[in-house]
Amino acid sequence: VNEQQIPCAKVYSETARDELIKQAEKLKEKALMELKAQGVNSETVFSTVYLNMGYKGSDTRIMVARPEDDDFLSVFYETHQREFAFNDYDKPVLITDVRVRSTGNTFGETNERSPYKDYASVAKVPVESGVEEKTTPVIFDEGALDSKV
């Protein structure tokens, strides 16, 4: 997973939207490069573009995922109505940032070590009796068990 984000302060319009979609494409390229550097196969990368939108003068923002028809404003209005039970069509809607979230898959081709293999290779050393400093209860599903620490 890689997320890229750039701030902006634009009143929503089709022109502003189109400009920000172009910037989002650059963010997608940057995210792809970073994922490829992590060993992710570029053919498995999927990206989602979001615009963070809200009414001018309001602190509330809604992160709107890019719809198929690019009509972010309609999705904003629908979401705002559902979440807050009103819309103020007379107020301008601001876009405060553009975000791209990209995910990909390595199909197991990573160099990460398995914690299970690490655990299996650890030498087991018995604990000597009488070296504990105190006893404290440890809670399990079955109840408490006094454990020496």
mmCIF file of C-alpha atoms in Angstrom:
data_model
loop_
_atom_site.group_PDB
_atom_site.id
_atom_site.type_symbol
_atom_site.label_atom_id
_atom_site.label_comp_id
_atom_site.label_asym_id
_atom_site.label_seq_id
_atom_site.Cartn_x
_atom_site.Cartn_y
_atom_site.Cartn_z
ATOM 1 C CA VAL A 1 0.000 0.000 0.000
ATOM 2 C CA ASN A 2 1.259 3.461 -0.879
ATOM 3 C CA GLU A 3 -0.542 6.733 -0.353
ATOM 4 C CA GLN A 4 0.332 10.030 -1.986
ATOM 5 C CA GLN A 5 -1.337 13.314 -1.141
ATOM 6 C CA ILE A 6 -1.037 16.949 -2.152
ATOM 7 C CA PRO A 7 -2.809 19.896 -0.549
ATOM 8 C CA CYS A 8 -4.815 22.389 -2.552
ATOM 9 C CA ALA A 9 -7.425 25.072 -2.001
ATOM 10 C CA LYS A 10 -9.732 25.207 -4.983
ATOM 11 C CA VAL A 11 -13.414 25.893 -5.372
ATOM 12 C CA TYR A 12 -14.960 22.894 -7.116
ATOM 13 C CA SER A 13 -15.552 23.382 -10.827
ATOM 14 C CA GLU A 14 -15.141 21.126 -13.832
ATOM 15 C CA THR A 15 -11.925 22.971 -14.721
ATOM 16 C CA ALA A 16 -10.504 22.560 -11.213
ATOM 17 C CA ARG A 17 -11.589 18.911 -11.163
ATOM 18 C CA ASP A 18 -9.891 18.161 -14.491
ATOM 19 C CA GLU A 19 -6.693 19.886 -13.355
ATOM 20 C CA LEU A 20 -6.656 17.898 -10.109
ATOM 21 C CA ILE A 21 -7.282 14.618 -11.932
ATOM 22 C CA LYS A 22 -4.153 15.341 -13.997
ATOM 23 C CA GLN A 23 -2.211 15.930 -10.778
ATOM 24 C CA ALA A 24 -3.635 12.691 -9.399
ATOM 25 C CA GLU A 25 -2.231 10.829 -12.415
ATOM 26 C CA LYS A 26 1.242 12.106 -11.463
ATOM 27 C CA LEU A 27 0.650 10.919 -7.896
ATOM 28 C CA LYS A 28 -0.346 7.502 -9.253
ATOM 29 C CA GLU A 29 2.938 7.306 -11.171
ATOM 30 C CA LYS A 30 4.885 8.226 -8.033
ATOM 31 C CA ALA A 31 3.017 5.614 -5.987
ATOM 32 C CA LEU A 32 3.672 2.989 -8.673
ATOM 33 C CA MET A 33 7.405 3.754 -8.628
ATOM 34 C CA GLU A 34 7.526 3.408 -4.846
ATOM 35 C CA LEU A 35 5.607 0.131 -4.910
ATOM 36 C CA LYS A 36 7.866 -1.252 -7.653
ATOM 37 C CA ALA A 37 10.871 -0.358 -5.464
ATOM 38 C CA GLN A 38 9.302 -2.582 -2.784
ATOM 39 C CA GLY A 39 9.104 -5.509 -5.201
ATOM 40 C CA VAL A 40 5.451 -5.150 -6.173
ATOM 41 C CA ASN A 41 4.543 -6.330 -9.668
ATOM 42 C CA SER A 42 3.294 -3.247 -11.559
ATOM 43 C CA GLU A 43 0.588 -5.321 -13.274
ATOM 44 C CA THR A 44 -1.065 -5.910 -9.888
ATOM 45 C CA VAL A 45 -1.212 -2.257 -8.804
ATOM 46 C CA PHE A 46 -4.655 -0.715 -8.398
ATOM 47 C CA SER A 47 -5.059 2.976 -7.557
ATOM 48 C CA THR A 48 -7.994 4.986 -6.241
ATOM 49 C CA VAL A 49 -8.170 8.780 -6.525
ATOM 50 C CA TYR A 50 -9.874 10.806 -3.788
ATOM 51 C CA LEU A 51 -10.769 14.479 -3.474
ATOM 52 C CA ASN A 52 -11.166 15.831 0.050
ATOM 53 C CA MET A 53 -14.192 18.119 -0.216
ATOM 54 C CA GLY A 54 -16.255 20.342 2.054
ATOM 55 C CA TYR A 55 -18.371 23.459 2.140
ATOM 56 C CA LYS A 56 -16.551 26.782 2.330
ATOM 57 C CA GLY A 57 -16.578 27.934 5.962
ATOM 58 C CA SER A 58 -17.043 24.414 7.340
ATOM 59 C CA ASP A 59 -14.412 22.301 9.089
ATOM 60 C CA THR A 60 -16.076 19.085 7.967
ATOM 61 C CA ARG A 61 -14.505 17.313 5.001
ATOM 62 C CA ILE A 62 -15.602 14.268 3.037
ATOM 63 C CA MET A 63 -13.082 12.125 1.171
ATOM 64 C CA VAL A 64 -14.819 11.351 -2.137
ATOM 65 C CA ALA A 65 -13.538 8.459 -4.258
ATOM 66 C CA ARG A 66 -13.386 9.127 -7.987
ATOM 67 C CA PRO A 67 -16.655 7.993 -9.577
ATOM 68 C CA GLU A 68 -16.732 6.454 -13.053
ATOM 69 C CA ASP A 69 -18.288 9.597 -14.543
ATOM 70 C CA ASP A 70 -15.888 11.932 -12.640
ATOM 71 C CA ASP A 71 -18.869 13.742 -11.080
ATOM 72 C CA PHE A 72 -17.302 14.203 -7.640
ATOM 73 C CA LEU A 73 -19.779 16.968 -6.773
ATOM 74 C CA SER A 74 -22.847 14.723 -7.041
ATOM 75 C CA VAL A 75 -21.179 12.100 -4.856
ATOM 76 C CA PHE A 76 -20.236 14.819 -2.355
ATOM 77 C CA TYR A 77 -23.849 16.047 -2.197
ATOM 78 C CA GLU A 78 -25.200 12.488 -1.808
ATOM 79 C CA THR A 79 -22.709 11.674 0.950
ATOM 80 C CA HIS A 80 -23.225 14.982 2.757
ATOM 81 C CA GLN A 81 -27.008 14.465 2.691
ATOM 82 C CA ARG A 82 -26.657 10.923 4.034
ATOM 83 C CA GLU A 83 -24.154 11.850 6.770
ATOM 84 C CA PHE A 84 -25.450 15.268 7.874
ATOM 85 C CA ALA A 85 -29.068 15.337 6.603
ATOM 86 C CA PHE A 86 -28.695 18.587 4.652
ATOM 87 C CA ASN A 87 -26.986 20.267 1.710
ATOM 88 C CA ASP A 88 -26.304 23.954 1.151
ATOM 89 C CA TYR A 89 -26.298 24.331 -2.618
ATOM 90 C CA ASP A 90 -25.660 28.092 -2.308
ATOM 91 C CA LYS A 91 -22.257 27.605 -0.634
ATOM 92 C CA PRO A 92 -19.203 26.835 -2.733
ATOM 93 C CA VAL A 93 -17.609 23.421 -2.270
ATOM 94 C CA LEU A 94 -13.858 23.461 -1.656
ATOM 95 C CA ILE A 95 -11.316 20.814 -2.566
ATOM 96 C CA THR A 96 -8.632 20.812 0.130
ATOM 97 C CA ASP A 97 -6.431 17.971 -1.069
ATOM 98 C CA VAL A 98 -5.987 15.206 -3.603
ATOM 99 C CA ARG A 99 -5.117 11.710 -2.431
ATOM 100 C CA VAL A 100 -4.137 8.569 -4.299
ATOM 101 C CA ARG A 101 -4.123 5.173 -2.598
ATOM 102 C CA SER A 102 -2.328 2.436 -4.517
ATOM 103 C CA THR A 103 -2.187 -1.231 -3.609
ATOM 104 C CA GLY A 104 -0.331 -4.079 -5.233
ATOM 105 C CA ASN A 105 0.726 -7.662 -4.734
ATOM 106 C CA THR A 106 4.125 -9.312 -4.725
ATOM 107 C CA PHE A 107 2.630 -12.818 -5.032
ATOM 108 C CA GLY A 108 4.918 -14.028 -2.273
ATOM 109 C CA GLU A 109 8.073 -12.787 -3.990
ATOM 110 C CA THR A 110 9.359 -10.870 -0.981
ATOM 111 C CA ASN A 111 12.541 -11.311 0.976
ATOM 112 C CA GLU A 112 10.726 -11.065 4.290
ATOM 113 C CA ARG A 113 11.528 -13.658 6.912
ATOM 114 C CA SER A 114 8.797 -15.743 8.437
ATOM 115 C CA PRO A 115 8.393 -15.186 12.186
ATOM 116 C CA TYR A 116 7.467 -18.874 12.471
ATOM 117 C CA LYS A 117 10.779 -19.950 10.951
ATOM 118 C CA ASP A 118 12.603 -17.522 13.233
ATOM 119 C CA TYR A 119 10.816 -18.960 16.264
ATOM 120 C CA ALA A 120 11.619 -22.527 15.216
ATOM 121 C CA SER A 121 15.315 -21.664 14.977
ATOM 122 C CA VAL A 122 15.535 -20.085 18.439
ATOM 123 C CA ALA A 123 17.379 -22.188 20.988
ATOM 124 C CA LYS A 124 15.091 -23.210 23.840
ATOM 125 C CA VAL A 125 16.723 -22.505 27.211
ATOM 126 C CA PRO A 126 15.085 -23.798 30.369
ATOM 127 C CA VAL A 127 14.464 -21.214 33.067
ATOM 128 C CA GLU A 128 16.136 -21.914 36.386
ATOM 129 C CA SER A 129 13.895 -22.260 39.370
ATOM 130 C CA GLY A 130 14.380 -19.706 42.129
ATOM 131 C CA VAL A 131 15.501 -16.752 39.970
ATOM 132 C CA GLU A 132 12.052 -15.196 39.767
ATOM 133 C CA GLU A 133 11.592 -11.895 41.564
ATOM 134 C CA LYS A 134 7.833 -12.018 42.045
ATOM 135 C CA THR A 135 4.628 -13.771 41.035
ATOM 136 C CA THR A 136 1.917 -11.947 39.110
ATOM 137 C CA PRO A 137 -1.453 -13.142 37.789
ATOM 138 C CA VAL A 138 -1.816 -13.487 34.012
ATOM 139 C CA ILE A 139 -5.383 -13.584 32.675
ATOM 140 C CA PHE A 140 -6.420 -16.218 30.116
ATOM 141 C CA ASP A 141 -9.837 -17.270 28.792
ATOM 142 C CA GLU A 142 -9.873 -20.081 31.334
ATOM 143 C CA GLY A 143 -9.027 -17.727 34.206
ATOM 144 C CA ALA A 144 -5.989 -16.308 35.988
ATOM 145 C CA LEU A 145 -2.698 -18.176 36.263
ATOM 146 C CA ASP A 146 0.054 -17.115 38.646
ATOM 147 C CA SER A 147 3.231 -16.587 36.645
ATOM 148 C CA LYS A 148 6.707 -16.152 38.022
ATOM 149 C CA VAL A 149 8.523 -13.078 36.754
#
